[in-house]
C-alpha cells in the first residue's frame, strides 16, 4: 500500500511528545513490511536538522491558495532514520514555521490550516495518489474535509483518510475565518454535523471536522476510546464520536524497539537484557554520577514527561516528597509550556538544589531521557488522563517498574503486582485508582516496600515488563487491517 502520513511531528527531528514517536515508529514498521510510506511535515526552523539525511529541495514554486492569495512554497525531501520525509516551507511574510518553537503561537490554527492545504496541494501537483492518507491530531483535521470538498474533484479520487486522535484535550478551536482562509464557505460547514463545535456555535472545531470527514478514526488505546465516548472524558466530543461510532476504534500505540531498547541503545553506557539485569544497575551508578546524586542502597524513582495539568503535576510534586521521605532517590526530567507550572518547579529545584537524593532537570533532553529510563528502578505516571502514554512502556522495556494511575492507555498496559486479575507472569507494575495523595501513596508505598523487603519479586516485575511485547508489531497489523477495510479496492 502507498501510505502518506500528514503529521505535525516526527521523532527525532520534530518531537514534542508521543505523537512524534508514533509517527516515526508506526511509519517505520509499515515500511519494513513492504508498504511505501511517506511523511509530510512542516519545515520548522527548530527541527533537528542534524538528524535529516540528504535534505534537498525537490519541488520549487508550489503555489498554495490561502486567504485570497497564493503562497509560494518550496518542498524539501530527506531521510529521517530511513523514512522518506517531505518538508513544506512556505515563503510568506507570516513565517508560519520559523518561530523557534513547534506550538504555542497565537496563530496555530492558521499555521496548520495552511499546512493541510499545502500538503494536499503538494500531493496533487506531484501526482501522488496514495491509498491512505493518515492524519494526526487537530493540526491535520482539515485534510479530509479539503480532500473531499476540493481535491477529490481535481483528480484525487483514490485516497481514503484514517485520522488518529492522540489527545482530545487539544481540539483546535478557532473562528469561522479559518474556513474562508482555506477556501471553504462557512455557511456550508458551520453546522452541528460538520465543522461547528458542539458547545459554541460560533467556533470551528478542527478535530471534530477531522472526525466527521475521515473514513476511519482511531485513538491510541482501547481504554481511552471507551473513556472519551462513554465516561464524560471526551472534552465535548462524545456526541460526534458516538454519531460516528461505527468507524471509530482504539489501537494501542507501540514503541519503536530500535530507538528504545536496553540491549542496543547507543545512548546508554551499559547494555543489558532481562537475563542480565545486573548490568542495569551500572547505568544507575552512571546516572547518579551524572546528576550528582549519592551512591547509596536506595531505589531511584523517576518522572519523565511534559509538565502539563494532564500529567498530574500536583501528584508529580507529591511523588517527589513522598519518595524523598520514604528512603528513595528522585529524578525528574520535564518541562512545561505553562509559565506558572515552570516557575513552581524551578522554585522546587532551587529549594532542593543541594539535596543528595534529588535532581530536577527542567528541560527537554532526549539523550538524558534514555539514561533515566535505564538507570531508574521505578517510573511514576500519575496522570489525570492519559490517551496512551509511552513512558510506562519505554520504562518497562528498560526494566523500570511503572507506578501509574488507572486511566487510558496506562490501564491497558500496566497490571498491578498485587491486584491485577492476571497471572503473575503478566503483572508488571503498580496501579492506583483515585486521583489524590492517598491513591498515589498506596501504590508508591507498595512499590517501595517490595523493593526493600522482597527484591526477588520486584525483579520479577521488572523482567515481566521487559518481556512483554509493546513493539509496533501488533498495532501496525491493526492499522493495516483498518487501511485495508477503508481503501478503494
Ligand atoms: P505526551 O505525548 O502526552 O507528551 P507520551 O507519554 O505519549 O506523552 O510521550 C512522551 C514522549 O516524550 C516520550 O518519548 C518521552 O520520553 C518524551 N519526553 C517527554 N518529556 C521529555 C523531556 N523533557 N525530555 C526528553 N524527552 C521527553
XYZ file of C-alpha atoms and ligand atoms in Angstrom:
516
model
C 0.000 0.000 0.000
C 1.021 3.578 -0.517
C 0.532 5.480 2.733
C 1.155 9.178 3.295
C 1.362 10.388 6.879
C 0.458 14.048 7.253
C 1.782 14.943 10.659
C 2.937 17.933 12.698
C 5.621 15.827 14.445
C 8.053 13.028 13.718
C 10.765 11.812 16.101
C 13.588 12.558 16.349
C 13.559 15.654 14.119
C 10.345 17.327 15.256
C 9.157 15.835 18.519
C 7.171 17.461 21.272
C 5.690 14.290 22.783
C 4.286 10.879 21.977
C 2.797 11.919 18.617
C 6.337 12.316 17.281
C 7.270 8.822 18.448
C 4.111 7.347 16.949
C 4.531 8.965 13.526
C 8.079 7.640 13.372
C 7.555 4.185 14.893
C 4.376 3.313 13.011
C 5.782 4.575 9.697
C 8.930 2.560 10.181
C 7.055 -0.648 10.964
C 4.712 -0.144 7.992
C 7.621 0.455 5.649
C 9.640 -2.592 6.698
C 6.549 -4.641 5.846
C 6.867 -3.542 2.247
C 4.487 -0.589 2.131
C 5.502 2.678 0.533
C 5.325 5.173 3.392
C 5.963 8.891 3.008
C 5.619 11.611 5.601
C 4.708 15.243 5.058
C 5.714 17.729 7.752
C 6.129 21.481 8.061
C 9.730 22.597 7.608
C 10.205 24.071 11.067
C 13.280 26.180 11.735
C 13.719 24.439 15.108
C 13.943 20.885 13.738
C 16.920 18.645 14.454
C 18.499 19.172 11.001
C 21.466 17.054 12.097
C 19.143 14.024 12.085
C 17.907 14.526 8.493
C 19.950 12.803 5.855
C 20.343 14.266 2.368
C 17.966 17.187 2.705
C 17.325 18.534 -0.801
C 14.833 20.884 -2.373
C 12.700 18.689 -4.629
C 9.819 20.972 -5.570
C 10.009 24.677 -6.234
C 7.210 27.145 -6.563
C 4.381 25.093 -5.159
C 1.647 27.730 -5.192
C -0.811 27.167 -2.345
C -4.089 29.097 -2.256
C -4.618 30.606 1.175
C -6.646 33.577 2.324
C -7.264 35.103 -1.098
C -3.646 34.860 -2.139
C -1.172 32.327 -3.413
C 1.588 31.370 -1.027
C 4.743 30.247 -2.684
C 6.261 27.137 -1.063
C 9.323 25.011 -1.575
C 9.247 21.342 -0.687
C 12.300 19.520 0.630
C 12.961 15.815 0.831
C 15.207 13.978 3.270
C 15.547 10.704 5.131
C 14.866 10.561 8.861
C 16.186 7.250 10.185
C 15.481 5.798 6.758
C 11.957 7.254 6.497
C 11.035 9.287 3.430
C 10.040 12.744 4.617
C 8.839 15.808 2.736
C 9.071 19.178 4.445
C 6.941 22.103 3.319
C 8.455 25.553 3.536
C 6.139 28.481 2.829
C 7.761 31.695 1.693
C 5.358 34.179 3.137
C 5.608 37.147 5.474
C 3.724 35.199 8.172
C 6.743 32.907 8.537
C 4.436 30.116 9.648
C 7.093 27.622 10.646
C 10.032 29.877 11.504
C 9.036 30.662 15.055
C 11.747 28.869 17.020
C 9.074 26.602 18.582
C 6.696 23.958 17.290
C 3.478 25.025 19.014
C 2.074 27.681 21.267
C 1.734 30.514 18.771
C -1.393 32.675 18.675
C -1.983 31.771 15.032
C -1.541 27.983 15.448
C -4.914 27.269 13.759
C -3.888 29.356 10.726
C -0.420 27.779 10.608
C -1.810 24.277 10.496
C -4.798 25.092 8.280
C -2.233 26.314 5.803
C -0.184 23.153 6.310
C -3.232 20.979 5.498
C -3.914 22.852 2.297
C -0.240 22.806 1.315
C 0.133 19.060 1.981
C -2.801 18.281 -0.314
C -1.659 20.731 -2.964
C 1.745 19.060 -2.905
C 0.228 15.585 -3.310
C -1.893 16.819 -6.201
C 0.907 18.611 -8.041
C 3.432 15.841 -7.531
C 0.908 13.268 -8.735
C 0.734 11.284 -5.526
C -2.343 9.134 -5.267
C -1.804 7.203 -2.055
C -4.208 4.516 -0.948
C -4.259 6.009 2.516
C -3.653 9.457 3.933
C -3.104 9.050 7.657
C -3.631 12.294 9.596
C -2.805 13.040 13.210
C -4.485 15.296 15.775
C -6.279 18.620 15.340
C -3.438 20.113 13.309
C -4.385 17.943 10.338
C -8.160 17.859 10.881
C -8.855 19.887 7.739
C -7.153 17.389 5.432
C -10.159 15.047 4.980
C -12.557 17.951 4.502
C -10.343 19.621 1.898
C -9.771 16.292 0.185
C -13.461 15.540 -0.187
C -14.504 19.112 -0.920
C -11.791 20.132 -3.403
C -9.062 17.683 -4.202
C -11.333 14.762 -4.996
C -12.803 16.886 -7.792
C -9.333 17.754 -9.036
C -8.496 14.085 -9.578
C -7.539 12.766 -6.125
C -10.364 10.246 -6.121
C -8.333 7.354 -4.815
C -7.060 8.196 -1.281
C -9.004 7.325 1.858
C -8.322 9.000 5.189
C -7.500 7.440 8.534
C -7.431 10.008 11.334
C -5.821 9.401 14.732
C -6.725 11.300 17.900
C -3.674 11.423 20.146
C -5.233 13.681 22.759
C -8.762 15.089 22.709
C -7.726 17.708 25.250
C -6.443 19.781 22.317
C -9.051 20.162 19.594
C -8.006 23.229 17.603
C -10.863 25.598 18.427
C -10.949 28.674 16.241
C -13.222 31.072 14.374
C -15.032 30.521 11.104
C -12.470 32.717 9.351
C -10.317 29.575 9.184
C -12.747 28.023 6.737
C -12.625 31.092 4.492
C -8.832 31.072 4.640
C -8.668 27.590 3.167
C -11.308 28.471 0.569
C -14.408 26.932 2.168
C -17.770 28.612 2.515
C -18.593 28.852 6.272
C -22.325 28.828 5.504
C -21.957 25.267 4.265
C -19.787 23.947 7.067
C -20.797 25.768 10.246
C -23.324 23.066 11.021
C -23.570 20.716 14.009
C -22.953 17.696 11.792
C -19.857 19.258 10.214
C -17.208 21.681 11.497
C -19.162 23.570 14.151
C -18.190 22.987 17.772
C -20.950 21.260 19.745
C -20.834 23.716 22.632
C -20.008 27.017 20.966
C -21.924 27.752 17.746
C -19.517 30.437 16.521
C -16.488 28.145 16.884
C -14.893 25.832 14.348
C -13.613 22.621 15.906
C -10.802 21.258 13.762
C -10.592 17.888 15.499
C -14.316 17.348 15.157
C -14.018 18.241 11.460
C -11.386 15.541 11.057
C -13.629 13.000 12.795
C -16.648 13.836 10.643
C -14.901 13.736 7.277
C -12.459 10.832 7.714
C -13.150 7.285 6.572
C -11.881 5.848 9.843
C -10.972 7.379 13.183
C -8.714 5.817 15.762
C -7.434 6.789 19.125
C -4.352 5.500 20.842
C -5.654 2.893 23.303
C -8.827 0.833 23.731
C -9.472 2.185 27.243
C -9.174 5.805 26.101
C -11.551 5.123 23.192
C -14.108 3.955 25.738
C -13.418 6.844 28.116
C -13.831 9.573 25.523
C -17.046 8.080 24.130
C -18.772 6.985 27.266
C -17.386 8.313 30.540
C -17.515 12.068 30.223
C -13.818 12.384 29.365
C -14.396 13.326 25.733
C -13.862 17.077 26.254
C -17.115 17.663 24.391
C -16.509 15.197 21.557
C -18.736 12.407 22.959
C -21.660 13.236 20.710
C -19.707 13.260 17.487
C -17.720 10.161 18.468
C -20.917 8.282 19.177
C -22.543 9.530 15.993
C -19.534 8.170 14.091
C -19.049 5.170 16.381
C -19.163 2.657 13.544
C -15.905 3.997 12.126
C -14.122 4.581 15.440
C -11.805 2.345 17.477
C -8.803 2.257 19.800
C -5.436 0.892 18.699
C -2.812 0.735 21.423
C 0.378 2.562 20.434
C 3.626 0.683 20.273
C 7.146 1.869 20.914
C 9.984 1.663 18.434
C 12.340 -1.054 19.654
C 15.151 0.338 17.506
C 15.087 3.589 19.465
C 14.043 2.199 22.851
C 15.875 -0.987 23.626
C 18.235 -1.593 26.540
C 20.035 -4.259 24.529
C 21.275 -1.951 21.767
C 20.613 1.656 22.846
C 23.690 3.721 21.849
C 22.645 6.430 24.317
C 23.217 4.320 27.458
C 26.632 3.240 28.727
C 25.779 -0.384 29.628
C 23.562 -2.663 27.600
C 21.504 -5.376 29.279
C 18.650 -7.836 28.820
C 16.049 -9.424 31.084
C 18.550 -12.231 31.690
C 21.370 -9.845 32.625
C 19.508 -7.318 34.694
C 22.501 -6.665 36.942
C 24.019 -4.538 34.202
C 21.055 -2.202 34.511
C 22.413 -1.143 37.896
C 25.672 0.003 36.336
C 23.556 2.541 34.442
C 22.033 3.550 37.764
C 25.521 4.362 39.060
C 26.263 6.391 35.940
C 23.001 8.276 36.247
C 23.738 9.118 39.863
C 27.223 10.326 38.976
C 25.916 12.441 36.155
C 23.222 14.084 38.301
C 25.462 14.364 41.389
C 23.352 12.031 43.492
C 24.986 9.943 46.176
C 25.642 6.244 45.621
C 23.532 4.539 48.252
C 21.343 1.483 48.764
C 18.090 3.175 47.719
C 15.558 2.790 44.898
C 15.623 5.518 42.287
C 12.197 6.879 41.358
C 11.853 8.811 38.090
C 9.396 11.051 36.275
C 9.855 11.834 32.563
C 7.312 13.927 30.710
C 5.706 17.189 29.812
C 4.702 19.047 32.964
C 1.136 19.602 31.961
C -2.025 19.561 34.116
C -2.986 16.391 32.234
C 0.115 14.674 33.586
C -0.966 15.260 37.188
C 1.589 17.860 38.230
C 0.269 18.039 41.811
C 0.855 14.305 42.192
C 4.266 14.513 40.493
C 5.268 17.021 43.125
C 3.806 14.845 45.862
C 5.596 11.767 44.485
C 8.861 13.638 44.850
C 8.334 14.495 48.528
C 6.937 11.055 49.250
C 9.925 9.343 47.627
C 12.436 11.517 49.489
C 10.779 10.879 52.840
C 10.467 7.102 52.280
C 14.036 6.086 51.570
C 14.162 6.751 47.805
C 16.034 8.976 45.412
C 14.057 11.058 42.922
C 14.908 12.255 39.426
C 12.652 14.286 37.171
C 13.088 15.288 33.535
C 10.379 17.580 32.268
C 9.442 20.993 31.050
C 6.260 22.939 30.680
C 4.890 25.474 28.232
C 2.844 26.834 31.164
C 4.880 29.562 32.910
C 3.116 29.054 36.272
C 3.974 25.343 36.363
C 7.524 26.003 35.210
C 8.002 28.630 37.889
C 6.752 26.277 40.589
C 9.199 23.534 39.553
C 12.088 25.999 39.291
C 11.293 27.078 42.828
C 11.383 23.427 43.950
C 14.620 22.902 42.077
C 16.264 25.785 43.913
C 14.868 24.561 47.227
C 16.303 21.071 46.666
C 19.438 22.116 44.853
C 21.893 20.554 47.285
C 19.818 17.515 48.138
C 21.983 14.390 47.646
C 18.952 12.283 46.673
C 17.066 14.564 44.321
C 17.592 16.078 40.899
C 15.114 18.049 38.807
C 16.139 18.589 35.195
C 13.781 21.205 33.783
C 14.469 20.839 30.106
C 13.820 18.720 27.069
C 16.708 16.292 26.755
C 16.299 13.210 24.598
C 19.686 11.738 25.440
C 19.303 12.117 29.207
C 15.842 10.532 28.990
C 17.449 7.276 27.778
C 19.819 7.162 30.735
C 16.969 7.883 33.152
C 14.845 5.049 31.744
C 17.829 2.715 32.022
C 19.106 3.871 35.415
C 15.880 4.118 37.432
C 14.057 1.464 39.415
C 10.559 2.939 39.152
C 8.810 5.478 36.963
C 5.758 7.359 38.241
C 2.955 8.446 35.865
C 0.060 9.821 37.917
C -1.905 11.322 35.004
C -5.337 12.889 35.298
C -5.971 11.291 31.931
C -3.590 9.543 29.549
C -4.609 8.681 25.971
C -1.895 6.047 25.715
C 1.302 7.122 27.404
C 4.626 5.919 26.128
C 6.812 6.495 29.154
C 5.419 3.479 31.037
C 6.059 1.237 28.025
C 9.537 2.659 27.484
C 10.253 2.286 31.198
C 9.181 -1.364 31.108
C 11.409 -2.087 28.135
C 14.304 -0.856 30.317
C 13.215 -2.923 33.339
C 11.932 0.143 35.180
C 8.745 -0.644 37.072
C 5.829 1.742 36.396
C 3.588 3.211 39.089
C 0.549 4.595 37.288
C -2.972 5.835 37.653
C -5.714 3.570 36.330
C -6.651 5.579 33.249
C -6.455 5.377 29.440
C -3.506 3.552 27.948
C -1.881 3.233 31.384
C -4.742 0.924 32.343
C -4.248 -1.085 29.145
C -0.536 -1.659 29.685
C 0.252 -1.772 33.422
C -1.050 -4.644 35.545
C -0.864 -4.351 39.290
C 1.539 -6.594 41.189
C -0.997 -7.363 43.903
C -4.459 -6.854 42.472
C -4.473 -7.399 38.687
C -6.825 -10.153 37.530
C -3.937 -11.648 35.568
C -1.415 -14.437 36.038
C 1.722 -13.458 37.935
C 3.959 -13.511 34.890
C 1.862 -10.747 33.286
C 1.938 -8.396 36.272
C 4.367 -5.600 35.692
C 3.763 -2.574 37.930
C 1.640 -0.756 40.484
C -1.705 0.870 39.763
C -3.903 3.254 41.783
C -7.412 4.489 41.058
C -8.136 7.775 42.762
C -6.511 10.984 41.675
C -5.406 12.090 45.136
C -2.443 11.859 47.504
C -3.740 8.719 49.251
C -4.168 6.911 45.943
C -0.630 7.690 44.838
C 0.821 6.879 48.258
C -0.900 3.500 48.386
C 0.830 2.435 45.155
C 4.208 4.023 45.953
C 4.195 2.503 49.385
C 3.660 -0.999 47.979
C 6.372 -0.482 45.374
C 8.973 0.842 47.805
C 8.123 -1.828 50.345
C 8.550 -4.556 47.744
C 11.885 -3.091 46.577
C 13.267 -3.254 50.119
C 11.509 -6.346 51.500
C 11.034 -8.658 48.509
C 13.663 -7.748 45.939
C 13.203 -11.021 44.074
C 9.521 -10.185 43.442
C 10.405 -6.660 42.429
C 12.890 -8.037 39.979
C 10.267 -10.371 38.560
C 8.001 -7.412 37.879
C 10.843 -5.688 36.032
C 11.536 -8.817 33.998
C 7.829 -9.311 33.189
C 7.723 -5.745 31.846
C 10.837 -6.286 29.740
C 9.416 -9.474 28.236
C 6.042 -8.044 27.245
C 5.789 -7.109 23.587
C 4.983 -3.407 23.310
C 6.555 -3.084 19.884
C 4.731 -1.819 16.788
C 4.336 -5.376 15.577
C 0.711 -5.838 16.597
C -0.538 -2.242 16.295
C 0.898 -1.979 12.768
C -1.135 -5.056 11.796
C -4.220 -3.430 13.304
C -3.615 -0.280 11.250
C -3.053 -2.310 8.091
C -6.388 -4.032 8.680
C -8.061 -0.647 9.062
C -6.392 0.686 5.910
C -7.466 -2.422 4.059
C -11.025 -2.021 5.271
C -11.371 1.547 4.001
C -9.197 1.637 0.926
C -10.647 1.763 -2.538
C -10.465 -1.695 -3.988
P 2.695 13.018 25.612
O 2.575 12.664 24.174
O 1.390 13.314 26.272
O 3.711 14.079 25.871
P 3.722 10.300 25.949
O 3.987 9.512 27.172
O 2.801 9.711 24.933
O 3.238 11.731 26.414
O 5.108 10.583 25.171
C 6.125 11.318 25.746
C 7.396 11.160 24.912
O 8.160 12.368 25.030
C 8.295 10.043 25.409
O 9.082 9.573 24.330
C 9.186 10.770 26.436
O 10.418 10.108 26.636
C 9.380 12.100 25.733
N 9.618 13.237 26.636
C 8.705 13.915 27.361
N 9.283 14.922 28.053
C 10.597 14.875 27.743
C 11.739 15.660 28.141
N 11.615 16.683 28.978
N 12.937 15.338 27.622
C 13.056 14.281 26.758
N 12.026 13.517 26.353
C 10.809 13.805 26.831
